[in-house]
GROMACS .gro file of C-alpha atoms in nm:
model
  222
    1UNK     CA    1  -2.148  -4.214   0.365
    2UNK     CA    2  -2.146  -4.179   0.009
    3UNK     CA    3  -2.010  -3.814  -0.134
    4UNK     CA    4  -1.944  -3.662  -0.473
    5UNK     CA    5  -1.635  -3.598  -0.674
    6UNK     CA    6  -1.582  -3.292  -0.497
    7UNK     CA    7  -1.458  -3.448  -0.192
    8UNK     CA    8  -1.098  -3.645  -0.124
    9UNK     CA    9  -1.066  -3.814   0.151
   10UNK     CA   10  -0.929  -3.638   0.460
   11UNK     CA   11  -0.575  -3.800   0.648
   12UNK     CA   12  -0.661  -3.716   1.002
   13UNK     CA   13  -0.308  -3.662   1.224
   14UNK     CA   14  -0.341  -3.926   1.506
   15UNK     CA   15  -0.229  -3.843   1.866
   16UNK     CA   16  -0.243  -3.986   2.177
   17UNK     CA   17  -0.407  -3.789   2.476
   18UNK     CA   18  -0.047  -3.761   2.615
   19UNK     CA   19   0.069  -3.613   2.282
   20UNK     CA   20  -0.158  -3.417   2.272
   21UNK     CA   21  -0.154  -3.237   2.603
   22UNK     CA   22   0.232  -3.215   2.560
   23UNK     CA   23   0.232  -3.057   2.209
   24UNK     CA   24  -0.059  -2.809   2.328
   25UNK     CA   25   0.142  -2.729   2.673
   26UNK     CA   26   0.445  -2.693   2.420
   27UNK     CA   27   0.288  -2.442   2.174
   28UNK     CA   28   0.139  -2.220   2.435
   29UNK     CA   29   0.443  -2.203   2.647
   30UNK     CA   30   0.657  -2.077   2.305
   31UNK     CA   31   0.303  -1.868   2.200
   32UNK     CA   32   0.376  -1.651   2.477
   33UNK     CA   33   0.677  -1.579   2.458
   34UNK     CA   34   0.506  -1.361   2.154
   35UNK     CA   35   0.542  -0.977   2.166
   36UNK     CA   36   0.491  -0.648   1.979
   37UNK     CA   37   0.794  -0.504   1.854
   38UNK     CA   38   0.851  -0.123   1.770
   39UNK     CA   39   1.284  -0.142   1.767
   40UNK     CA   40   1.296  -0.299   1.418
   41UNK     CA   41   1.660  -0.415   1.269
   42UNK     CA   42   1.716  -0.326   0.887
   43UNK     CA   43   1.885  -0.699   0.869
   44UNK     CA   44   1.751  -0.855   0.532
   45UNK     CA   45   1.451  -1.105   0.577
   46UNK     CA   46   1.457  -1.318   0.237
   47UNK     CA   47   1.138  -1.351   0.000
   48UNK     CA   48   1.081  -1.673   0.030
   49UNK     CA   49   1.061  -1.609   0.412
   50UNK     CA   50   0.772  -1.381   0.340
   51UNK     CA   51   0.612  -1.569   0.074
   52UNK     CA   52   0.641  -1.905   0.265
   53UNK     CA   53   0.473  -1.699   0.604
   54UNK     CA   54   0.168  -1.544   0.363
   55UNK     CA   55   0.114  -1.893   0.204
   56UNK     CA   56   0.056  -2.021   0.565
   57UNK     CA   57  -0.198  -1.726   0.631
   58UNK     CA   58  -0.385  -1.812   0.317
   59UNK     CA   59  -0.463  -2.158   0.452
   60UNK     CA   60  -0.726  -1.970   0.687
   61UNK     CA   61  -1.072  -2.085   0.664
   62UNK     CA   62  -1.245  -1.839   0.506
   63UNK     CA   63  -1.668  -1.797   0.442
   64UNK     CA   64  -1.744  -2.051   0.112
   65UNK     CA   65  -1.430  -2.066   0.068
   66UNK     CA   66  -1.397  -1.771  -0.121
   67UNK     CA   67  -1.059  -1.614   0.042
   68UNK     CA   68  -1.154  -1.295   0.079
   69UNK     CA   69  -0.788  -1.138   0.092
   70UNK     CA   70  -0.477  -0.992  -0.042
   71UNK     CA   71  -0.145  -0.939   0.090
   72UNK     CA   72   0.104  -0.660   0.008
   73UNK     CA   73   0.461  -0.738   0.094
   74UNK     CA   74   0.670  -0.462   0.044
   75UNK     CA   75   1.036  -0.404   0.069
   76UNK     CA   76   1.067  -0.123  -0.205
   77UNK     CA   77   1.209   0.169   0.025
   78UNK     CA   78   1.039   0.481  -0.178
   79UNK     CA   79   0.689   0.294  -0.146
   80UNK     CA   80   0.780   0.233   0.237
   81UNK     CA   81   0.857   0.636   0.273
   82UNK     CA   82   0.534   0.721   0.124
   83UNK     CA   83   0.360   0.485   0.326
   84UNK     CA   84   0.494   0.628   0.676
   85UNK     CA   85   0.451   0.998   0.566
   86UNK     CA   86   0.131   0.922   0.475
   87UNK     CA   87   0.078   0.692   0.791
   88UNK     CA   88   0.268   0.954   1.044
   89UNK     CA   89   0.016   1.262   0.941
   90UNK     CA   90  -0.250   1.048   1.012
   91UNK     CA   91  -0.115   0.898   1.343
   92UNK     CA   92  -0.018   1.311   1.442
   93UNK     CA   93  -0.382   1.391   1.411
   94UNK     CA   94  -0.488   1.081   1.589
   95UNK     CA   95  -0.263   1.169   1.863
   96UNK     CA   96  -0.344   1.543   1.887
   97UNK     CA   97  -0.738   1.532   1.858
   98UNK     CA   98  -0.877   1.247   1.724
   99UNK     CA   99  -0.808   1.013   2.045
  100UNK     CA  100  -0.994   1.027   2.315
  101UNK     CA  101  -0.798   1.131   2.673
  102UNK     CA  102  -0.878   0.762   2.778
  103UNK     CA  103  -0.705   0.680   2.494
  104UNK     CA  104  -0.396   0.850   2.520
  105UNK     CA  105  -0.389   0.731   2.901
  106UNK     CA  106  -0.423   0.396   2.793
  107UNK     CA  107  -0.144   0.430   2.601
  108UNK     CA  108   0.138   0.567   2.807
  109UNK     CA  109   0.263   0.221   2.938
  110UNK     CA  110   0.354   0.158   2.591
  111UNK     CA  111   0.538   0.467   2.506
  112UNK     CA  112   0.366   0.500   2.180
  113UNK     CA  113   0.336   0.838   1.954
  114UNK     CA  114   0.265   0.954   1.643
  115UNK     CA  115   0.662   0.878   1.474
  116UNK     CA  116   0.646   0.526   1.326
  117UNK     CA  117   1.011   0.462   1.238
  118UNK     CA  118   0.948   0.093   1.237
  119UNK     CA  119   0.774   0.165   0.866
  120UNK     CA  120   1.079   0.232   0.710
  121UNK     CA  121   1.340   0.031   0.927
  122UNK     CA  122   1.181  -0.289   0.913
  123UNK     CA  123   1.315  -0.490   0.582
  124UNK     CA  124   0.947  -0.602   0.482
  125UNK     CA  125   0.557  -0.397   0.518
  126UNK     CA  126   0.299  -0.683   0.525
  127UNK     CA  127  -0.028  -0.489   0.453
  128UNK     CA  128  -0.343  -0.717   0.442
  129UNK     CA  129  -0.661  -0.582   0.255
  130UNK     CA  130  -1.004  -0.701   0.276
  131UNK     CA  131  -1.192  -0.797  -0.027
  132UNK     CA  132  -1.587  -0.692   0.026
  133UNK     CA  133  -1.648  -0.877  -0.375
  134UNK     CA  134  -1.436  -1.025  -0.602
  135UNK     CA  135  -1.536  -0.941  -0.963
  136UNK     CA  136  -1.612  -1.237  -1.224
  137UNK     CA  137  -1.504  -1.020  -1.571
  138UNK     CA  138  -1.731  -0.754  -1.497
  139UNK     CA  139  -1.978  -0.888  -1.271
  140UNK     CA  140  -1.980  -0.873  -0.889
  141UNK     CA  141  -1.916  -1.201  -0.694
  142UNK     CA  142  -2.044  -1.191  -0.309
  143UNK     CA  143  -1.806  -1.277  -0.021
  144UNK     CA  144  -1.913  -1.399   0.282
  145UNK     CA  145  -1.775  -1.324   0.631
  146UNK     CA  146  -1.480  -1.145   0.511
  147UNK     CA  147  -1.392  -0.924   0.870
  148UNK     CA  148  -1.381  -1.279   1.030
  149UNK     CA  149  -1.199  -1.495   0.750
  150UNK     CA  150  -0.984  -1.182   0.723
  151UNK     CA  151  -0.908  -1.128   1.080
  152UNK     CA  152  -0.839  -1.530   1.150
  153UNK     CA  153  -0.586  -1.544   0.833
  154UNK     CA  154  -0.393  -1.215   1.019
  155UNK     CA  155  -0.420  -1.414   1.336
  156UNK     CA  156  -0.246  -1.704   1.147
  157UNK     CA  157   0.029  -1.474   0.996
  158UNK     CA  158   0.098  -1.344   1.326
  159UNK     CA  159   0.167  -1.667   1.442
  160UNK     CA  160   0.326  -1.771   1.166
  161UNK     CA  161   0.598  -1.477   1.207
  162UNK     CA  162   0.656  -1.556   1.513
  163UNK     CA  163   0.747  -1.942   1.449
  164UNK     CA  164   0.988  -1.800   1.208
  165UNK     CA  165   1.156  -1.640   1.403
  166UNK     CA  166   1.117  -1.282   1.347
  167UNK     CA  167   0.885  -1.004   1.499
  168UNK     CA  168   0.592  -0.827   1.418
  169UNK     CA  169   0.327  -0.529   1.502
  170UNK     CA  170   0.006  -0.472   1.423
  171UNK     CA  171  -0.063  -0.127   1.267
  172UNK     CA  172  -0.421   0.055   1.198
  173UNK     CA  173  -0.292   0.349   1.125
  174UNK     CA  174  -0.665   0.504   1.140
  175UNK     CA  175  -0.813   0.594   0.821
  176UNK     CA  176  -0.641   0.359   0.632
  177UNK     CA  177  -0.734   0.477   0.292
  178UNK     CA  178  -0.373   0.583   0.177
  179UNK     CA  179  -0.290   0.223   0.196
  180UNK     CA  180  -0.524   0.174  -0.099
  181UNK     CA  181  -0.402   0.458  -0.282
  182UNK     CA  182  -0.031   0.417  -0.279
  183UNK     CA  183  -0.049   0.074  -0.357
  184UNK     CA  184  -0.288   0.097  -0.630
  185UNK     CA  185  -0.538  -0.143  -0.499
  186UNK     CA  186  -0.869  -0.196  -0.723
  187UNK     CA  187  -1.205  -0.086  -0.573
  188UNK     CA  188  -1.311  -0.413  -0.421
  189UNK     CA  189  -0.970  -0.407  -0.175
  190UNK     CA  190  -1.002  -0.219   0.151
  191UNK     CA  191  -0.677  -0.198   0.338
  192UNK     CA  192  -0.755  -0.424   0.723
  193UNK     CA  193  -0.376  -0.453   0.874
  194UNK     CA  194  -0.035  -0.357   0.829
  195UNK     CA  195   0.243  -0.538   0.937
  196UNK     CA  196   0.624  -0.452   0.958
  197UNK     CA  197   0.838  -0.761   0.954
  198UNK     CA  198   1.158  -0.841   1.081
  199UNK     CA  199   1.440  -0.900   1.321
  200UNK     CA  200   1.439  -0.712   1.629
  201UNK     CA  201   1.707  -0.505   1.704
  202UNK     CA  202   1.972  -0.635   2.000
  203UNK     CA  203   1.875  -0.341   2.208
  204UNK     CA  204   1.450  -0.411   2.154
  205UNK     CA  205   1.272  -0.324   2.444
  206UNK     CA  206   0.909  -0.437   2.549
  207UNK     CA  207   0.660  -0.351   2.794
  208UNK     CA  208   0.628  -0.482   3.165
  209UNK     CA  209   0.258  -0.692   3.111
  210UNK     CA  210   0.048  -0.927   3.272
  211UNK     CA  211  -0.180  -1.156   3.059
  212UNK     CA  212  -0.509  -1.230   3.147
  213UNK     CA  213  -0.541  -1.602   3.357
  214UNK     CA  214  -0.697  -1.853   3.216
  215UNK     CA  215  -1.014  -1.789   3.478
  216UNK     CA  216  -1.009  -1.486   3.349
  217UNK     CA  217  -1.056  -1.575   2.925
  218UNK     CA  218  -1.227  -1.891   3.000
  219UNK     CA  219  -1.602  -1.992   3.106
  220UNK     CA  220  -1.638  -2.380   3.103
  221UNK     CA  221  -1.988  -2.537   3.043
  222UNK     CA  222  -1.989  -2.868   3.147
   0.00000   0.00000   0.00000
């Protein structure tokens, strides 16, 4: 099949069926062994940690190509204050009106409130925003499926975390507009996910849970 100059050709990875049953089995096995964190250590995480873990996100697929995203690491403490005053009056309000009782029921296994230490503890804030356009000088430029290309690329950081090591949480503070604002972000950003990153703390504690079986996640159609 003949193709342009805008195609190199790909270098497929060759396993065996074995292999690749093993190195699956292998992956999900350390996969989950995966948890959200909330007891967040103040030991240093280097940059290149961080850079090397948002670099892997950014290989996501992403609608035409077009990489709809940008990722705020931030370690600066004052900008990490503002961020959890700003993210702790939201999260109050959330908590005392905005949630539904459901809500707040489903919630109680977790021990979860409206005091998010972890935003100042943890050594690094990951915030991810969404880019609805990108702007060509000053014309608009269309972007296609950002929530998905977005939401896979946070998938991949997640894991990526996790392989290095360290632990994470995902945090919607909900609205998420002060994100935008403290961080200066143009008009075409919109914040999606924040994410503290670090080492847990030796005393970390997580919640008893069951996840689904695979009968449960899975239809086959064969």
């Amino acid at each position: 099949m003949a193709h342009s100059e805008n195609f190199v050709s790909y270098t497929a990875q060759r396993l065996t069926a074995d292999e690749s049953a093993q190195r699956s089995a292998d992956f999900r096995k350390y996969m989950d062994k995966r948890r959200s964190i909330r007891f967040f250590s103040d030991q240093p995480v280097p940059e290149e940690v961080i850079e090397n873990l948002i670099m892997t996100a950014s290989t996501a697929p992403s609608g035409a190509h077009k990489q709809p995203w940008t990722f705020c690491a931030v370690s600066n403490p004052e900008i990490k204050a503002a961020i959890r005053t700003a993210a702790e009056e939201e999260e109050y309000k959330s908590y005392n009106g905005r949630m539904s009782e459901e809500w707040i029921e489903d919630l109680k296994p977790f021990g979860t409130d409206w005091n998010k230490e972890f935003l100042t503890v943890s050594p690094w804030l990951i915030i991810i925003f969404k880019k609805a356009f990108d702007y060509d000088g000053e014309a608009r430029k269309k972007n296609y499926y950002v929530n998905e290309s977005v939401g896979i690329a946070a998938g991949m950081l997640i894991s990526a975390i996790h392989n290095a090591g360290l632990v994470t949480l995902t945090h919607t503070p909900s609205p998420m507009n002060f994100l935008q604002k403290i961080l200066e972000r143009p008009d075409n950003e919109r914040p999606f996910l924040l994410l503290p990153v670090g080492y847990p703390t030796d005393d970390a504690v997580v919640p008893v849970l069951e996840r689904k079986s695979a009968n449960e996640v899975i239809t086959y159609y064969k």
